Short mmCIF file of C-alpha atoms in Angstrom, two decimals:
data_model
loop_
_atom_site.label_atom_id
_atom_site.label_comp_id
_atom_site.label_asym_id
_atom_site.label_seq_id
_atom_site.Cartn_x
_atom_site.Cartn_y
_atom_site.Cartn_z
CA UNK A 1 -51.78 4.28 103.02
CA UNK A 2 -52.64 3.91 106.60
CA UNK A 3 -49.00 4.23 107.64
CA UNK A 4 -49.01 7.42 105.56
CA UNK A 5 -51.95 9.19 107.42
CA UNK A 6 -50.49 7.75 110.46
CA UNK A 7 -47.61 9.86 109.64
CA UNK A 8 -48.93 12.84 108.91
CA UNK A 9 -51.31 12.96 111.89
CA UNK A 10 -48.07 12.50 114.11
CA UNK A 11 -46.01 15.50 112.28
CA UNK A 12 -49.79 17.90 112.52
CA UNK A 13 -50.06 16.73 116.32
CA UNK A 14 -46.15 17.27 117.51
CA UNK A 15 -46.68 20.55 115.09
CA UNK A 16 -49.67 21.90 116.80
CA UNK A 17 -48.68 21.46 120.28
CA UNK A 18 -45.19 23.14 119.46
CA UNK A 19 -47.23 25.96 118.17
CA UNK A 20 -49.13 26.18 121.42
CA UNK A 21 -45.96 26.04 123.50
CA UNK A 22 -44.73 28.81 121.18
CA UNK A 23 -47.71 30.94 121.73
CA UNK A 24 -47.35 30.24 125.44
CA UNK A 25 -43.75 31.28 125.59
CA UNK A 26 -44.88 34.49 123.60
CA UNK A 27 -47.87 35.03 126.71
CA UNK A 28 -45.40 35.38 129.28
CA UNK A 29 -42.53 37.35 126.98
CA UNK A 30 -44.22 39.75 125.55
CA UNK A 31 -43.93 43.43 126.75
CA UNK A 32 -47.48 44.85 127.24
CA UNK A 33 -51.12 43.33 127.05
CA UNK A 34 -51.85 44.27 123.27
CA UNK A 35 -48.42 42.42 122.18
CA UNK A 36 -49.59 39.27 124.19
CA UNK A 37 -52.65 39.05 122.39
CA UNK A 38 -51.23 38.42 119.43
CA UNK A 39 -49.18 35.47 121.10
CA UNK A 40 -52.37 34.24 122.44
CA UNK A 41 -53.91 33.85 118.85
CA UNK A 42 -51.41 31.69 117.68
CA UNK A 43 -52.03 28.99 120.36
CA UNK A 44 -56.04 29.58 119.25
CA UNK A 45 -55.78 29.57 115.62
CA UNK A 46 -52.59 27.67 114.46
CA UNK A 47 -51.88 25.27 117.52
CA UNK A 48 -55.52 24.62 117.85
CA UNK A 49 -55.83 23.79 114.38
CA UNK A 50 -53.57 21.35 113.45
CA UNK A 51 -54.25 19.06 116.63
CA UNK A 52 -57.61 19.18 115.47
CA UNK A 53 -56.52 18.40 111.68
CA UNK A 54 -54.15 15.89 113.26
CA UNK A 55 -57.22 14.04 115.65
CA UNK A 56 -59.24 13.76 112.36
CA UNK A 57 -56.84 12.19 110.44
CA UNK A 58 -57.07 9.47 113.43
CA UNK A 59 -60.67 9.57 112.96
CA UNK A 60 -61.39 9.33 110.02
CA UNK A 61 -64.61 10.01 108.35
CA UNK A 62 -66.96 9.24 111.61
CA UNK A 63 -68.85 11.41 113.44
CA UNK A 64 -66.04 11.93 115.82
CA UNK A 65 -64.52 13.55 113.13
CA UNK A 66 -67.51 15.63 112.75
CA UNK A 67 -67.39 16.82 116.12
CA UNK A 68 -63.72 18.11 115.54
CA UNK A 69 -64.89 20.01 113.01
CA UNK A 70 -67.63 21.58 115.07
CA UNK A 71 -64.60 22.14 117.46
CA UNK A 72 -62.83 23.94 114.71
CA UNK A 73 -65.54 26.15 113.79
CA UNK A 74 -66.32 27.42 117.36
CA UNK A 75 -62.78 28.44 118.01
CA UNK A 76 -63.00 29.96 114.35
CA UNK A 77 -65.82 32.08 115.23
CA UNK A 78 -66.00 32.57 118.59
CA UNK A 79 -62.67 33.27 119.53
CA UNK A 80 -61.59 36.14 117.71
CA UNK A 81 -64.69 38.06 118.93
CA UNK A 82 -63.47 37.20 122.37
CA UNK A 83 -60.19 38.80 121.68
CA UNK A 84 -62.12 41.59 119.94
CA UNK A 85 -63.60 42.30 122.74
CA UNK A 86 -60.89 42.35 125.21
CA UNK A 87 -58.71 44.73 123.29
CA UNK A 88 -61.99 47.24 122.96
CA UNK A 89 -62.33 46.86 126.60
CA UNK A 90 -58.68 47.66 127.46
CA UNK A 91 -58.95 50.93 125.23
CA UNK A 92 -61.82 51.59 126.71
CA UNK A 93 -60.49 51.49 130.11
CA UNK A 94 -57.47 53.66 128.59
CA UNK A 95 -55.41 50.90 128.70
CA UNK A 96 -52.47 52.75 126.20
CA UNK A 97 -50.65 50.34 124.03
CA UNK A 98 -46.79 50.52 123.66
CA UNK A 99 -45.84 51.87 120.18
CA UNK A 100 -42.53 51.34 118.54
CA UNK A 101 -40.69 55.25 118.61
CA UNK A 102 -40.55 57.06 115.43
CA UNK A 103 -43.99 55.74 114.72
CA UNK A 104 -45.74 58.98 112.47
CA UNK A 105 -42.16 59.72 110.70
CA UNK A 106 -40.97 56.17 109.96
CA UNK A 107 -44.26 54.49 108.06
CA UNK A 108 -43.19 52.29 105.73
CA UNK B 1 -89.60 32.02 105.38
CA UNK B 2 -86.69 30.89 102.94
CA UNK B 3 -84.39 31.81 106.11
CA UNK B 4 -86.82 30.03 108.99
CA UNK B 5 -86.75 27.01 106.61
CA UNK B 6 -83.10 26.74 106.61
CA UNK B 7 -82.52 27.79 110.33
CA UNK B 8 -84.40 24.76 110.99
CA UNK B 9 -82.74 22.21 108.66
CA UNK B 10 -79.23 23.49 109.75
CA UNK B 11 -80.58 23.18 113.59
CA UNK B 12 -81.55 19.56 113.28
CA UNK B 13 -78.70 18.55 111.31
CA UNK B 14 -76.82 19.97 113.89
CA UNK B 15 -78.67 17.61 116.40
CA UNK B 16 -78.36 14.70 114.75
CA UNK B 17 -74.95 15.22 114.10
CA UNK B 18 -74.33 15.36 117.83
CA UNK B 19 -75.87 13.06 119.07
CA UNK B 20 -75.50 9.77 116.71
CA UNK B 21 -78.10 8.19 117.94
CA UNK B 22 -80.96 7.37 115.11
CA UNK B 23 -84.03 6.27 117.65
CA UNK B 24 -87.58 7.33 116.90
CA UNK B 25 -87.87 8.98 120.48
CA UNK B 26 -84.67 11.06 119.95
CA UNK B 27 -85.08 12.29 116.27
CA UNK B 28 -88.16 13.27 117.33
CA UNK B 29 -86.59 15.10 120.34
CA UNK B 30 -84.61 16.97 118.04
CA UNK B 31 -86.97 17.79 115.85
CA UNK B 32 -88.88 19.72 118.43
CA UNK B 33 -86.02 21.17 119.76
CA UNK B 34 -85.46 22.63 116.34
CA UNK B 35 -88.20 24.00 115.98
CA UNK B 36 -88.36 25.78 119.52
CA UNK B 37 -85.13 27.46 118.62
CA UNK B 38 -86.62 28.36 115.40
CA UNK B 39 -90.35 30.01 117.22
CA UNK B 40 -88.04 31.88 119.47
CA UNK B 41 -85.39 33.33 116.86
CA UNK B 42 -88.61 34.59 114.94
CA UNK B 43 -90.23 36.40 117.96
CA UNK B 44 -86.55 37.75 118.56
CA UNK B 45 -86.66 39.28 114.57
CA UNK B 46 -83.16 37.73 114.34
CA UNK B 47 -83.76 35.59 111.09
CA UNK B 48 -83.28 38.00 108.33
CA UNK B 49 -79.97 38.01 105.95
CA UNK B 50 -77.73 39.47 108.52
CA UNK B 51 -78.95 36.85 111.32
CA UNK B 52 -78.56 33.61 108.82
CA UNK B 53 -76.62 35.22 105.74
CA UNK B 54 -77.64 32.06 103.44
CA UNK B 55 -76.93 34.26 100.39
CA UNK B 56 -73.00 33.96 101.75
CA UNK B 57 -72.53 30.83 101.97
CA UNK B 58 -70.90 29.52 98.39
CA UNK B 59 -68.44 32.27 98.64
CA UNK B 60 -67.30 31.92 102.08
CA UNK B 61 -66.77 28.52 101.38
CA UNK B 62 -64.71 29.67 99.00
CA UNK B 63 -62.90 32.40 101.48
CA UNK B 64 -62.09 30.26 104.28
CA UNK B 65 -59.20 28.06 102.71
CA UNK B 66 -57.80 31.29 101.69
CA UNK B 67 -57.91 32.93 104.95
CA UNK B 68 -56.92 29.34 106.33
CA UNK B 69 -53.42 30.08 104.22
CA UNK B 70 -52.75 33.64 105.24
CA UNK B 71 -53.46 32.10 109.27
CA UNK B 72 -50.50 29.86 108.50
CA UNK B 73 -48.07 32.10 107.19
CA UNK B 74 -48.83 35.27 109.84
CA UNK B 75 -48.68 32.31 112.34
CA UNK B 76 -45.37 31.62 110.89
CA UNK B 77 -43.73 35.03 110.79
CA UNK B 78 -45.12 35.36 114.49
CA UNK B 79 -43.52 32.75 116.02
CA UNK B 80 -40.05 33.86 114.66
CA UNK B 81 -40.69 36.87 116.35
CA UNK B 82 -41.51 35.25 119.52
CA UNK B 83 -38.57 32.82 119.35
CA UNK B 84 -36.00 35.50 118.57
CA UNK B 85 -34.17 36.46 121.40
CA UNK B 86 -33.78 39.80 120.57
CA UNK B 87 -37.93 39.71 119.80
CA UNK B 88 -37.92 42.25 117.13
CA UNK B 89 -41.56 43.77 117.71
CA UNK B 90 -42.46 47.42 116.74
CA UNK B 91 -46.33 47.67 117.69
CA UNK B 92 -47.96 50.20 115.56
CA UNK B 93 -51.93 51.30 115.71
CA UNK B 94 -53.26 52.00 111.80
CA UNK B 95 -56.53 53.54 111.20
CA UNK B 96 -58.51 52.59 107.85
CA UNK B 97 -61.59 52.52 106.30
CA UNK B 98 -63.73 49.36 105.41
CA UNK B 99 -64.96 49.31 102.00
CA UNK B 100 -67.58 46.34 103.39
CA UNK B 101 -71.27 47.78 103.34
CA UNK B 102 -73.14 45.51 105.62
CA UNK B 103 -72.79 44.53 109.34
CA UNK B 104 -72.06 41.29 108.39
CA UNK B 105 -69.70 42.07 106.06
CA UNK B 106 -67.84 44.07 108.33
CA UNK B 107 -67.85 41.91 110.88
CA UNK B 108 -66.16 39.34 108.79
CA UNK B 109 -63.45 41.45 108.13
CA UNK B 110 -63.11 42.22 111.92
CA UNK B 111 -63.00 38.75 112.49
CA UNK B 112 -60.64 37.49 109.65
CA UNK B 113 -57.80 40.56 110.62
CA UNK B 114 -58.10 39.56 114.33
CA UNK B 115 -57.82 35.72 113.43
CA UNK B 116 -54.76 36.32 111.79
CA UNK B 117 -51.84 36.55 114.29
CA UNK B 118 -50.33 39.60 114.11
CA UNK B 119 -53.24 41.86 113.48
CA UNK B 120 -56.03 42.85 116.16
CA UNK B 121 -59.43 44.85 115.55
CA UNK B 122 -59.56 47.10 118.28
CA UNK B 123 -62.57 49.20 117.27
CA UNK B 124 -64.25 48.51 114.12
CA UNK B 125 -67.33 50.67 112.74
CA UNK B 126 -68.98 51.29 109.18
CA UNK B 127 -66.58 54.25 109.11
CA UNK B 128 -63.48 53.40 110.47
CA UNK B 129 -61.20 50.36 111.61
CA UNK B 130 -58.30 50.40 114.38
CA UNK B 131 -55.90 47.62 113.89
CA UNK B 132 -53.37 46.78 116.48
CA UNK B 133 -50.55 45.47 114.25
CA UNK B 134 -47.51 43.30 116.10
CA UNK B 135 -44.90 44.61 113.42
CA UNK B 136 -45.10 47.84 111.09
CA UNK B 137 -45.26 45.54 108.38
CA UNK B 138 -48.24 43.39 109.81
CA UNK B 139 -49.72 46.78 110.43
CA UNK B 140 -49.34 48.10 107.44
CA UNK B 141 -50.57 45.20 105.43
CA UNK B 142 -53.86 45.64 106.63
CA UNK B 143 -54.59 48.69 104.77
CA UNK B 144 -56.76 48.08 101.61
CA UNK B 145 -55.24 44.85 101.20
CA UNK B 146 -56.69 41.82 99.27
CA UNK B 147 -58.47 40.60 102.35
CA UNK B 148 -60.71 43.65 101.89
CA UNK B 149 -61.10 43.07 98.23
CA UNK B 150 -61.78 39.22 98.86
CA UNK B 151 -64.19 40.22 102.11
CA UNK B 152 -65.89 42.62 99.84
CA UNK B 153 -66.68 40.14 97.13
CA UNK B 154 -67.93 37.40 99.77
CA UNK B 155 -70.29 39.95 100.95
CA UNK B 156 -71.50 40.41 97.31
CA UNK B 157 -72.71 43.57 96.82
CA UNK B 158 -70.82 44.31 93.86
CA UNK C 1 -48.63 10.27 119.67
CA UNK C 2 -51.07 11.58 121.58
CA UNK C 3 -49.17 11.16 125.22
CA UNK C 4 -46.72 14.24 123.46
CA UNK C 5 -49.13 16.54 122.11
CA UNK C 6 -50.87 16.11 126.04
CA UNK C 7 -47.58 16.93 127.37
CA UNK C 8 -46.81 20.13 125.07
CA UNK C 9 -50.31 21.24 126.24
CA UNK C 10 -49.51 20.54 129.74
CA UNK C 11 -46.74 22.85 129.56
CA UNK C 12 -48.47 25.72 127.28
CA UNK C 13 -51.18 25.63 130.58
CA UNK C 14 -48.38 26.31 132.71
CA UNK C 15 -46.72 29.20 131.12
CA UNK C 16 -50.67 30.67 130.39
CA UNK C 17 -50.77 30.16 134.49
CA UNK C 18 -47.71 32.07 135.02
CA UNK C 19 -49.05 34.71 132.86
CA UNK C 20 -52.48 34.73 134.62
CA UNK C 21 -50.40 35.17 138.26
CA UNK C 22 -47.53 37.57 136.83
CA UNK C 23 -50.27 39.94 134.29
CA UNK C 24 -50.47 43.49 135.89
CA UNK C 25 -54.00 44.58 134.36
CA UNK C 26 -57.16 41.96 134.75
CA UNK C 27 -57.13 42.23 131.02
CA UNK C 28 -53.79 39.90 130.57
CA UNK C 29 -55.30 37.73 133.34
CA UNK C 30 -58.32 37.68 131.33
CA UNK C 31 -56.35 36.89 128.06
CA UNK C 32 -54.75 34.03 129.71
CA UNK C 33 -57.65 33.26 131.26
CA UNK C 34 -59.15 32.36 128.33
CA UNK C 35 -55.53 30.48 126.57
CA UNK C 36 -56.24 28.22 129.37
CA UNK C 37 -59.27 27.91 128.15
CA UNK C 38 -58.87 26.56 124.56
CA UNK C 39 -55.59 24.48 125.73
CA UNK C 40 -57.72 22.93 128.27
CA UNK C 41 -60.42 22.12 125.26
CA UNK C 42 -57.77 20.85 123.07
CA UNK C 43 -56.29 18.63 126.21
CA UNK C 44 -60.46 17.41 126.89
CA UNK C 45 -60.46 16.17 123.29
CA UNK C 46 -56.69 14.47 123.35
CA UNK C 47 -57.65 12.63 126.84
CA UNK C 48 -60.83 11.30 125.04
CA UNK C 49 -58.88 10.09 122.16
CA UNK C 50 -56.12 8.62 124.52
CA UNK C 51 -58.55 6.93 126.61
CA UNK C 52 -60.56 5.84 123.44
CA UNK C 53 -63.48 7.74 125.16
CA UNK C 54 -64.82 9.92 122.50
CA UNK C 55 -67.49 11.37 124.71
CA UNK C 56 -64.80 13.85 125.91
CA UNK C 57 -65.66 15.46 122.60
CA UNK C 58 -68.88 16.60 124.05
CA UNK C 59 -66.87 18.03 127.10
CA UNK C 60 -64.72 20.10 124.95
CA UNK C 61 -67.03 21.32 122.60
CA UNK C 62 -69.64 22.73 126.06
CA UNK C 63 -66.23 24.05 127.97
CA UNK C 64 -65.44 25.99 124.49
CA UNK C 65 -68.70 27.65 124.79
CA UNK C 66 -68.78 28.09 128.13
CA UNK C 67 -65.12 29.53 127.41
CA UNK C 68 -66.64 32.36 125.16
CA UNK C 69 -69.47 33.12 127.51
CA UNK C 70 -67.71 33.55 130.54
CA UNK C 71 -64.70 35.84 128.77
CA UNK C 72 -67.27 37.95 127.54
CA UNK C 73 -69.40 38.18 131.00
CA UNK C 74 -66.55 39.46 133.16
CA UNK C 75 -65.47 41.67 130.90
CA UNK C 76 -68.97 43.01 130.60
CA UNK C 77 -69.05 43.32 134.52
CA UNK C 78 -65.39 45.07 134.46
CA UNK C 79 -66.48 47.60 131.38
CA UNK C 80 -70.05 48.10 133.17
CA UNK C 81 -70.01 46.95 136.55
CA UNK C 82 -73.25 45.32 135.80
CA UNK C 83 -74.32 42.20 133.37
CA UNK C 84 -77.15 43.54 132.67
CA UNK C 85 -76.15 46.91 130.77
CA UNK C 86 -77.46 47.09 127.25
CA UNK C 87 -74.01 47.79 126.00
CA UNK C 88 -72.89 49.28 122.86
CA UNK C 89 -77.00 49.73 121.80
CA UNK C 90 -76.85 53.17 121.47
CA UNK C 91 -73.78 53.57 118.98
CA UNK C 92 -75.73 51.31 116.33
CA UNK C 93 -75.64 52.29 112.76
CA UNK C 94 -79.03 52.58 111.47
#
């Protein structure tokens, strides 16, 4: 049983930082500043996540594991309204974001 | 008074949690500190349903593994975008309106469309939301799509 | 286990450093700005589990907040040139 969690905590850990890598890679190849914020997110929601998920399953139920969760739940709440902001703040400043051609004619 | 009262259970359970230590001299640390949070988020008028929405809570319980499992598979879609060497993006900006009623409601939906990669709120009022969408399809997905519907029954209004 | 996710951090920090030096606007410095920020919480909490020092979970959980706060204050200052503006007061619905 132990082996099993043991297991799994290695796959969500190897998992989660390949996710951040990925959303890393995506930082520096994405064209403009909108596009990059979406790579950003993924290392914030997805990578994030499954370390955490992965650290509590080493845990186990303790209060460390607590404080993971607390860990969670700021990055859950706080960190899309920190995006939020940003991309309000580039419009704002009349940052213009690129738009893929054809863009009224072509919706889907 | 329903709302103080829960502020300050929900601020001292939050102490204890952190700190783990179960002396007479700390929990009664906590306890004040509690409590000075709670005297100064009543003289600020904040404690009302859309400061401490208690009436959400059941259903956003509810919500979040849901939301947890559309993260995961917009997380997935992005990152075959950003591994694909051609990176096959076609950013489109989609306008829509909310059918949320209260500030908190719509600022759950704000939140939950920018959490999920792919999609970012870039203005978001009562009347109108502008979505910065990584794909057409991502973009498009957005419009008066279950998260809405599901948003809309958290709020619970109707 | 916890040596490889450190590392696969380690490198996501570089690339968000690149980012932060390359980005043309302040905005993408910003952004990466704050990647660096939750990679550097996630690393805070791995180096307390692979010390066995889980006090580092304190440490991650104040540099999160102090993340959000400081994202949010120079971006305030860029938008306003002052932290003290009210803001977005004026456009509230009643």
């Amino acid at each position: 049983m132990s082996m099993l969690v043991d297991v799994l905590s290695w796959v969500c850990i190897v998992a989660g930082g390949i996710f951040c890598v990925i959303g890393a890679i995506g930082l520096v190849r994405m064209p403009d500043f909108y596009t990059r914020m979406h790579a950003a997110s993924i290392t914030d929601t997805i990578g994030a996540g499954l370390l955490l998920f992965g650290m509590m399953l080493q845990a186990g139920f303790t209060l460390i594991a607590v404080k993971l969760v607390m860990i969670g739940l700021l990055l859950l709440f706080a960190n899309p309204t920190a995006t939020h902001a940003l991309a309000k703040a580039a419009r704002a400043r009349g940052l213009q974001p690129l738009l893929a051609s054809g863009d009224d004619s072509s919706k889907p | 008074m329903l709302h103080l009262a829960s502020l300050g259970v929900v601020l001292y359970a939050f102490w204890i949690l952190l700190s783990g230590y179960f002396e007479p001299f700390l929990l009664s640390a906590g306890a004040g500190s509690a409590l000075a949070v709670v005297l100064l988020a009543w003289r600020m008028k904040i404690v009302d349903r859309e400061g401490h929405p208690i009436q959400m809570i059941a259903s956003v319980v509810l919500y979040w593994p849901w939301l947890i499992k559309e993260i995961a598979k917009s997380a997935w879609d992005v990152s075959k975008i950003i591994i694909d060497p051609n990176l096959p993006i076609s950013p489109v900006l989609v306008r829509f309106k909310p059918t949320q009623r209260s500030q908190v409601g719509l600022a759950t939906h704000a939140n939950s469309i920018t959490l999920t990669p792919g999609t970012i709120t870039v203005e978001a009022t009562q009347d109108e939301f502008l979505v910065h969408g990584l794909t057409r399809a991502a973009g498009a997905g957005v419009i008066d799509s279950e998260m809405d519907r599901r948003v809309s029954k958290v709020e619970g209004y109707r | 286990m916890f040596a490889a996710g450190a590392i696969a951090l380690l490198l996501a920090l570089a690339l968000a450093l690149v980012r932060a030096i390359l980005g043309p606007t302040v905005f993408d410095r910003l952004q990466a700005a704050n990647t660096v920020g939750t990679v550097a919480m996630m690393m805070l909490a791995m180096l307390g589990f692979l010390n066995g020092r889980p006090e580092f979970l304190d440490l991650a959980l104040v540099y999160g907040l102090l993340n959000i706060v400081g994202t949010i204050a120079v971006l305030k200052y860029f938008r306003h040139g002052d932290l003290g503006d009210p803001g977005e007061h004026v456009e509230k619905q009643p």
